[in-house]
Short mmCIF file of C-alpha atoms and ligand atoms in Angstrom, two decimals:
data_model
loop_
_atom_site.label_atom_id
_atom_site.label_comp_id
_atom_site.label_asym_id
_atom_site.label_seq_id
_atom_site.Cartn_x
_atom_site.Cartn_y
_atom_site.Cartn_z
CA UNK S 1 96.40 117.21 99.44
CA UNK S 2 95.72 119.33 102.40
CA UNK S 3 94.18 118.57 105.43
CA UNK S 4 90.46 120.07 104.52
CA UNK S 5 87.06 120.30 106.90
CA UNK S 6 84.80 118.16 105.29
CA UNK S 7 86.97 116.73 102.95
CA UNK S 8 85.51 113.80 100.81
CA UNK S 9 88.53 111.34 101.44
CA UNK S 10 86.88 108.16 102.04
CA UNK S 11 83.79 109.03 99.99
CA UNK S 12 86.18 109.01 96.79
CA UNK S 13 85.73 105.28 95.46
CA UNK S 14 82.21 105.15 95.98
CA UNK S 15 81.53 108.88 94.22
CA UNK S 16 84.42 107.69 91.50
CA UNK S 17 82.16 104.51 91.20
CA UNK S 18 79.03 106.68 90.70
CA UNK S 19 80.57 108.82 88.03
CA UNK S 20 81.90 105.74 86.30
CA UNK S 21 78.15 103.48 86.55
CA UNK S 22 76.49 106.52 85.59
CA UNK S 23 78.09 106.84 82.32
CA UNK S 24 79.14 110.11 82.91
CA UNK S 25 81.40 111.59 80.65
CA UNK S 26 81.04 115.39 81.68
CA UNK S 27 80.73 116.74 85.57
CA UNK S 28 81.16 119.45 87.67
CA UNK S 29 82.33 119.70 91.14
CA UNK S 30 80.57 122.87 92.42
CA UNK S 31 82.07 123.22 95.70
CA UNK S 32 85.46 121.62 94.73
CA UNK S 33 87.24 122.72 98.29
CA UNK S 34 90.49 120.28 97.88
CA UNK S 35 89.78 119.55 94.18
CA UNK S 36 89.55 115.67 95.44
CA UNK S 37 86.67 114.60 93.86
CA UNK S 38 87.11 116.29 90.87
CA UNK S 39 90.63 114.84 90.68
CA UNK S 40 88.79 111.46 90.51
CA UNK S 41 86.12 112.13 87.82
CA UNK S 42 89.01 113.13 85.70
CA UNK S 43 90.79 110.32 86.81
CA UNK S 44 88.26 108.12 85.36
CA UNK S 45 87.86 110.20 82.28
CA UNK S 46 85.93 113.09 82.93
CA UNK S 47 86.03 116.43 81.74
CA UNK S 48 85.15 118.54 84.51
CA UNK S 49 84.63 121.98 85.57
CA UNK S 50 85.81 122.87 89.46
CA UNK S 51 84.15 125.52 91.44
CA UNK S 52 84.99 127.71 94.06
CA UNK S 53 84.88 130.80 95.95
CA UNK S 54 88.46 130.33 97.89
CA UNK S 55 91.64 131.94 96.60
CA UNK S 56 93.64 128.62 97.44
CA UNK S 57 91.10 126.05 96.18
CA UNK S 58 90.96 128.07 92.60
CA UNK S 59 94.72 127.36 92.61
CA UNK S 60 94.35 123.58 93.44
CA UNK S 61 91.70 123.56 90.53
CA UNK S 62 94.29 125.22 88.18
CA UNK S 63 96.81 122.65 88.76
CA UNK S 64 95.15 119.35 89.35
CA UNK S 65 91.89 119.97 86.83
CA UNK S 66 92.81 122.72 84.20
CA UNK S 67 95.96 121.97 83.46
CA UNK S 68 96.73 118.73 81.34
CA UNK S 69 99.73 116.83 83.26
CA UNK S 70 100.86 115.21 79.97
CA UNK S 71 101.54 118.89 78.74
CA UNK S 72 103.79 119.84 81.67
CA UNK S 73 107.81 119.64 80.97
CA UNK S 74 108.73 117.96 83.82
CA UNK S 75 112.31 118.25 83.68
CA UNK S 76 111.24 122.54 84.10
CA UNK S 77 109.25 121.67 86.92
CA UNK S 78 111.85 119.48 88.87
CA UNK S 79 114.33 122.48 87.96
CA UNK S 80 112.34 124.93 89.26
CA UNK S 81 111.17 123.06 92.58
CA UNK S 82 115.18 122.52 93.19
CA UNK S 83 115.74 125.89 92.63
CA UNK S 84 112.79 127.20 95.15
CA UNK S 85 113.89 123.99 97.47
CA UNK S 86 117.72 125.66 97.68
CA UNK S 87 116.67 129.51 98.31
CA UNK S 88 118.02 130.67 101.18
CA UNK S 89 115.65 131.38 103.93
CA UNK S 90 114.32 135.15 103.82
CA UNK S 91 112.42 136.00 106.61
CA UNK S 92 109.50 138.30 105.93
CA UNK S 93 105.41 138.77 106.77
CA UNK S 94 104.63 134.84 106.70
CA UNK S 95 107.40 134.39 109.52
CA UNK S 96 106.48 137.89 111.51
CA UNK S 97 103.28 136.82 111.45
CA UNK S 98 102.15 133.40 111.47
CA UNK S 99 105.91 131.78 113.21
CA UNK S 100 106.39 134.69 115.81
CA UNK S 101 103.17 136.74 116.72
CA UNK S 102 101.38 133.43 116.36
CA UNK S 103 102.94 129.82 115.63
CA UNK S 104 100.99 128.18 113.02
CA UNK S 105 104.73 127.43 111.53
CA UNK S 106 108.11 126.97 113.15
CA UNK S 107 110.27 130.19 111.90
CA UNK S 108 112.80 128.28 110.16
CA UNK S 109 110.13 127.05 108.02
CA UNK S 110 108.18 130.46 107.56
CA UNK S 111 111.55 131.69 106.62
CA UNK S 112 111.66 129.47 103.65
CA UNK S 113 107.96 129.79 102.60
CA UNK S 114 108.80 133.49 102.47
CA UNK S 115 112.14 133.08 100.35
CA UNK S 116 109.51 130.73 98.27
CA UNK S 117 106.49 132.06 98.13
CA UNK S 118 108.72 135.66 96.63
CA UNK S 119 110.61 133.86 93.87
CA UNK S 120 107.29 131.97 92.44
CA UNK S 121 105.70 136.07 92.06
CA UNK S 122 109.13 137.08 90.87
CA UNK S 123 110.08 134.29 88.71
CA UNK S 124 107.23 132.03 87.76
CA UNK S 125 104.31 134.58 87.56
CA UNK S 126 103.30 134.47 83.90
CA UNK S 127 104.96 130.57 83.94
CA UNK S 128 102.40 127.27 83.48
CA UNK S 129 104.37 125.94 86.38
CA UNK S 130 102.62 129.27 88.48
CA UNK S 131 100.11 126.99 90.16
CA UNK S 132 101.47 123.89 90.42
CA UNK S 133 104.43 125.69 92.70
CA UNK S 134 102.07 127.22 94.32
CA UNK S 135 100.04 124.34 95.33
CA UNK S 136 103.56 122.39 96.25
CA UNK S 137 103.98 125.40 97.92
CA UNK S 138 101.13 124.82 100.53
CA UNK S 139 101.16 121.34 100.42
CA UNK S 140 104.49 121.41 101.95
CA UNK S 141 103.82 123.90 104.38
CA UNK S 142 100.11 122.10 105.45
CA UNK S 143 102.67 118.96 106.53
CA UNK S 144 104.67 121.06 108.47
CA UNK S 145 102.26 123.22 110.26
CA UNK S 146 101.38 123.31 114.00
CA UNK S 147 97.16 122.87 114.04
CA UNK S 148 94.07 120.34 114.51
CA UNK S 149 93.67 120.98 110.75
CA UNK S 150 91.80 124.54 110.75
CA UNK S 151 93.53 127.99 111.28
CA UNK S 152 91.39 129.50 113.57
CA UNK S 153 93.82 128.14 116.25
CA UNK S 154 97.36 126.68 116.38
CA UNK S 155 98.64 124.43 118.94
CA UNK S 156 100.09 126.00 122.39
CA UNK S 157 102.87 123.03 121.87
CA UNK S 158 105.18 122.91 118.95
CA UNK S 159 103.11 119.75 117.04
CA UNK S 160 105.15 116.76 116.50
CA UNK S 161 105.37 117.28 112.32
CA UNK S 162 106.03 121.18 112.45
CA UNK S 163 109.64 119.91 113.32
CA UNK S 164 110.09 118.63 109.94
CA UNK S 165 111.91 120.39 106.99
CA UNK S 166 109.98 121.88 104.56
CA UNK S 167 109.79 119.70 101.46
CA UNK S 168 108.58 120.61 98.24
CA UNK S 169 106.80 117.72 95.94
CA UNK S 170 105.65 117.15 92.85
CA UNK S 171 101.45 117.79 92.80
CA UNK S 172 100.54 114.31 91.41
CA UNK S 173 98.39 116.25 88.10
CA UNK S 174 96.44 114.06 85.71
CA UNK S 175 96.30 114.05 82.02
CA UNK S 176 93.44 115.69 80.24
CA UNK S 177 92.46 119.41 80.30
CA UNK S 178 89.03 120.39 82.56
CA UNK S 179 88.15 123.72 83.77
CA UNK S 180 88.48 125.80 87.19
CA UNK S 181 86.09 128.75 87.74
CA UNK S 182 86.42 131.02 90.74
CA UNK S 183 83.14 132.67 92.42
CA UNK S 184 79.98 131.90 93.85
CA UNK S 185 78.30 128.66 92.77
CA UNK S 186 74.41 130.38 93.33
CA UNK S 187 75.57 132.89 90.98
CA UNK S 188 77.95 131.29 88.51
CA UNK S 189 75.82 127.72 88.15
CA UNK S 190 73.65 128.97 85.02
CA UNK S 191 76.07 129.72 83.14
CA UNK S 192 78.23 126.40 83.40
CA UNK S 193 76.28 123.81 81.65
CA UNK S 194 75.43 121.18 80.52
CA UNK S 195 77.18 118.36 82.76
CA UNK S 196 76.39 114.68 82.76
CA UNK S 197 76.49 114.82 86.32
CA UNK S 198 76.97 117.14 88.71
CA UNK S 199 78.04 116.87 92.58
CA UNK S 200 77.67 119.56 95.18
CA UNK S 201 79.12 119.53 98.36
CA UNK S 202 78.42 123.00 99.79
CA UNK S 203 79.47 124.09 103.62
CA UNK S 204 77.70 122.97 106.75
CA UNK S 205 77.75 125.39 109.25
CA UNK S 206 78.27 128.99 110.49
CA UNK S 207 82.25 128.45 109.67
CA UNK S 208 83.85 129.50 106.97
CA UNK S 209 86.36 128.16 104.71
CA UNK S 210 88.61 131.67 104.26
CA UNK S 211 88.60 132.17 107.90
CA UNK S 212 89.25 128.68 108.94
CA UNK S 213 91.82 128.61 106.17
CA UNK S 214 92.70 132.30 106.22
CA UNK S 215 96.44 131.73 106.09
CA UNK S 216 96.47 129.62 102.50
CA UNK S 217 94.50 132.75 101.54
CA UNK S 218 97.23 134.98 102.25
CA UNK S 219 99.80 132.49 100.68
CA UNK S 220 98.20 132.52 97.32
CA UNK S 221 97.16 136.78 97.35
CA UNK S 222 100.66 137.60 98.81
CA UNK S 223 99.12 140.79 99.79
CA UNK S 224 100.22 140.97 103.16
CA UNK S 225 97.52 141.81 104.58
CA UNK S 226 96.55 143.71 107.80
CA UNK S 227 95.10 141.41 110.60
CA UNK S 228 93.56 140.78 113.65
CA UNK S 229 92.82 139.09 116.71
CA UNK S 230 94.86 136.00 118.34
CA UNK S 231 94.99 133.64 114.85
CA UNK S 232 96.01 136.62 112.85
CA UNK S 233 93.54 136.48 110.57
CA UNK S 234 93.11 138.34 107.34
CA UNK S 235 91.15 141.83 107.89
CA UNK S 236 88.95 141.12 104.55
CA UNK S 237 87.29 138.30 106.53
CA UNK S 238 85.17 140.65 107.65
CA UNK S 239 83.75 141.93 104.32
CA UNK S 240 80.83 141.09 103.49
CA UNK S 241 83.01 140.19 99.34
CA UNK S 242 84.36 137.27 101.51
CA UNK S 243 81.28 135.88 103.44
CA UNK S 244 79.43 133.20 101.97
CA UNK S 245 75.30 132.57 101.71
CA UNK S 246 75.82 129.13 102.70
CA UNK S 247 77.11 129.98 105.88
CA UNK S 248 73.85 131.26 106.78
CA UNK S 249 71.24 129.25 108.14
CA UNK S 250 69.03 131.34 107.41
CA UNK S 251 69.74 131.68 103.77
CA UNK S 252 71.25 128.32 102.90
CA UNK S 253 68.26 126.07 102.12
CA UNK S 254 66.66 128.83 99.42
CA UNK S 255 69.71 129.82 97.71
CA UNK S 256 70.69 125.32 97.51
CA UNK S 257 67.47 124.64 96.37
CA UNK S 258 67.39 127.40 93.90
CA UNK S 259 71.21 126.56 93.01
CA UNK S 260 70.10 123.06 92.45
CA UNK S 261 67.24 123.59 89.99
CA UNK S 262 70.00 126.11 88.38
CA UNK S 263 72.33 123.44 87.34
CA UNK S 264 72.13 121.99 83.91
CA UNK S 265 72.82 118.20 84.18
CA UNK S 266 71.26 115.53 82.18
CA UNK S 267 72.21 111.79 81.78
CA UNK S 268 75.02 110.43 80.24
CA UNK S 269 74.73 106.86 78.30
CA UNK S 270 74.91 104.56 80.95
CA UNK S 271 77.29 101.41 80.04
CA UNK S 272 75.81 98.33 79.48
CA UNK S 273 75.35 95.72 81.86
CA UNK S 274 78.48 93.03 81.82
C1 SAM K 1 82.46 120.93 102.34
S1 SAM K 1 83.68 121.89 101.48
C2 SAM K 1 83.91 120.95 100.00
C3 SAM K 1 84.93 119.86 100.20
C4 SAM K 1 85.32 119.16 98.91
N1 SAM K 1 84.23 118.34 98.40
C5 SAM K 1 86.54 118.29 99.14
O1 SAM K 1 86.43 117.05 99.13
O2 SAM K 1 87.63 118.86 99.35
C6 SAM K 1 82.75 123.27 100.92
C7 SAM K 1 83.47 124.23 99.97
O3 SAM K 1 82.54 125.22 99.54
C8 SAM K 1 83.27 126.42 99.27
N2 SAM K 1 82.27 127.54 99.22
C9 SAM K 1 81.65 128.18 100.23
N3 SAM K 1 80.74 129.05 99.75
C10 SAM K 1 80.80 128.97 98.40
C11 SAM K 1 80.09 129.61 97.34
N4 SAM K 1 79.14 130.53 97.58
N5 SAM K 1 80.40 129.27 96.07
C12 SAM K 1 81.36 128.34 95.80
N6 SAM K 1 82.07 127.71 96.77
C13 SAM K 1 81.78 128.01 98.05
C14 SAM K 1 84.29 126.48 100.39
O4 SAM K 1 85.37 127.32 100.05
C15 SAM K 1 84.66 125.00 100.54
O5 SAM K 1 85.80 124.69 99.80
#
């Protein structure tokens, strides 16, 4: 998974551990950002609908919580990641922009993510295997790249891993089906009911997630995009379509609360006692 602000890594056994005491057997993840915790209330059995408003996190949710991994052919998917691992490099927007006007990326690498990033649109579109390549896809490139772990900045040095090849790996998917939704939790959460449990894990502060992780946003749209300023960031950042309330301090607690009452969650039979 990718390096993600606020990320729930260590938090994952004790929410898994919630889900699974609770008796749970339904949940959503409202502000599913790396799909992490999600991943683990499907792990334990779940079925559970991911939220969110980024372009790249509604991809993660495709592959790791819609999709059933016992229904992928994996012998299609290793083909095709061989194929997209053996392109040769093409060098296009991704390197102009983010390996030479800025250097989130070594241009060797952006040179492959371009040759890559083309053949999934061209070949793999209208595929099942469209977002698990796509999440490889940035995967990959997140263990190659050359920040602190947010793309608002990249490092004046070369960092130590963006010296590394580009490798593309198999997304470890689960089995079972479960649900992604893209949009905005305060206007989406009425209509997703009824969850055993439900977790919600919205933003902090003033920052926000498709600026600090603008370039995974241009990686999935593939819109090449005009940009701006010193981190080359996407020029839609600054429509209001792409803000979000609960970046706002002003307008955060309301629209939580509100969101809160909004969600329909009700107890699931709790296990009994061993
Ligand atoms: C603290 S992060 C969640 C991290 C996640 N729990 C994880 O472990 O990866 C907050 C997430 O809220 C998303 N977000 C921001 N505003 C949103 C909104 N109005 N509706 C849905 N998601 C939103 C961001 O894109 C970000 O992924």
């Amino acid at each position: 998974m990718i390096k993600y602000l606020g990320s729930k890594r260590r938090l994952i056994p004790a929410l898994g551990d919630i889900f699974t005491a609770s008796g749970a057997t339904s949940a959503l993840d409202l502000f599913t950002g790396t799909t992490r915790v999600a991943q683990e209330f499907k792990r334990r059995g779940g079925l559970v609908t991911a939220v969110d408003l980024a372009r790249y996190s509604d991809i993660f949710a495709q592959c790791y919580i819609a999709l059933d991994g016992d229904s992928i052919d994996t012998r299609e998917l290793d083909d095709a990641l061989t194929h997209l691992s053996n392109l040769a490099p093409e060098p296009g927007y991704f390197t102009q922009v983010f390996c030479e006007e800025s250097r989130f990326f070594q241009p060797f690498n952006g040179a492959r993510i371009d040759a890559i990033r083309n053949a999934i649109e061209a070949d793999y579109k209208e595929s099942p295997l469209y977002p698990i390549l796509l999440t490889s896809l940035i995967e990959a490139a997140d263990r190659v790249d050359s920040t602190t772990g947010v793309q608002m900045a990249y490092i004046k040095q070369w960092s130590q891993r963006s010296h590394n090849e580009l490798l593309l790996r198999v997304p470890e998917m689960l089995p079972g089906v479960g649900r992604a939704v893209k949009g905005r939790a305060e206007e989406l959460v009425d209509s997703l009911g009824p969850f055993n449990l439900a977790y919600l894990d919205p933003p902090y502060n003033q920052h926000r997630y498709v600026t600090n992780y603008h370039i995974w946003e241009t990686l999935v749209e593939w819109d090449a995009p005009e940009y701006y300023g010193v981190a080359c960031k996407r020029i839609d950042s600054r429509d209001e379509s792409t803000k979000s309330v609960f970046n706002s301090k002003r307008a955060m607690p309301p629209t939580l609360f509100q969101t809160i009452q909004s969600v329909n969650a009700s107890p699931g039979r709790r296990p009994k006692p061993s």
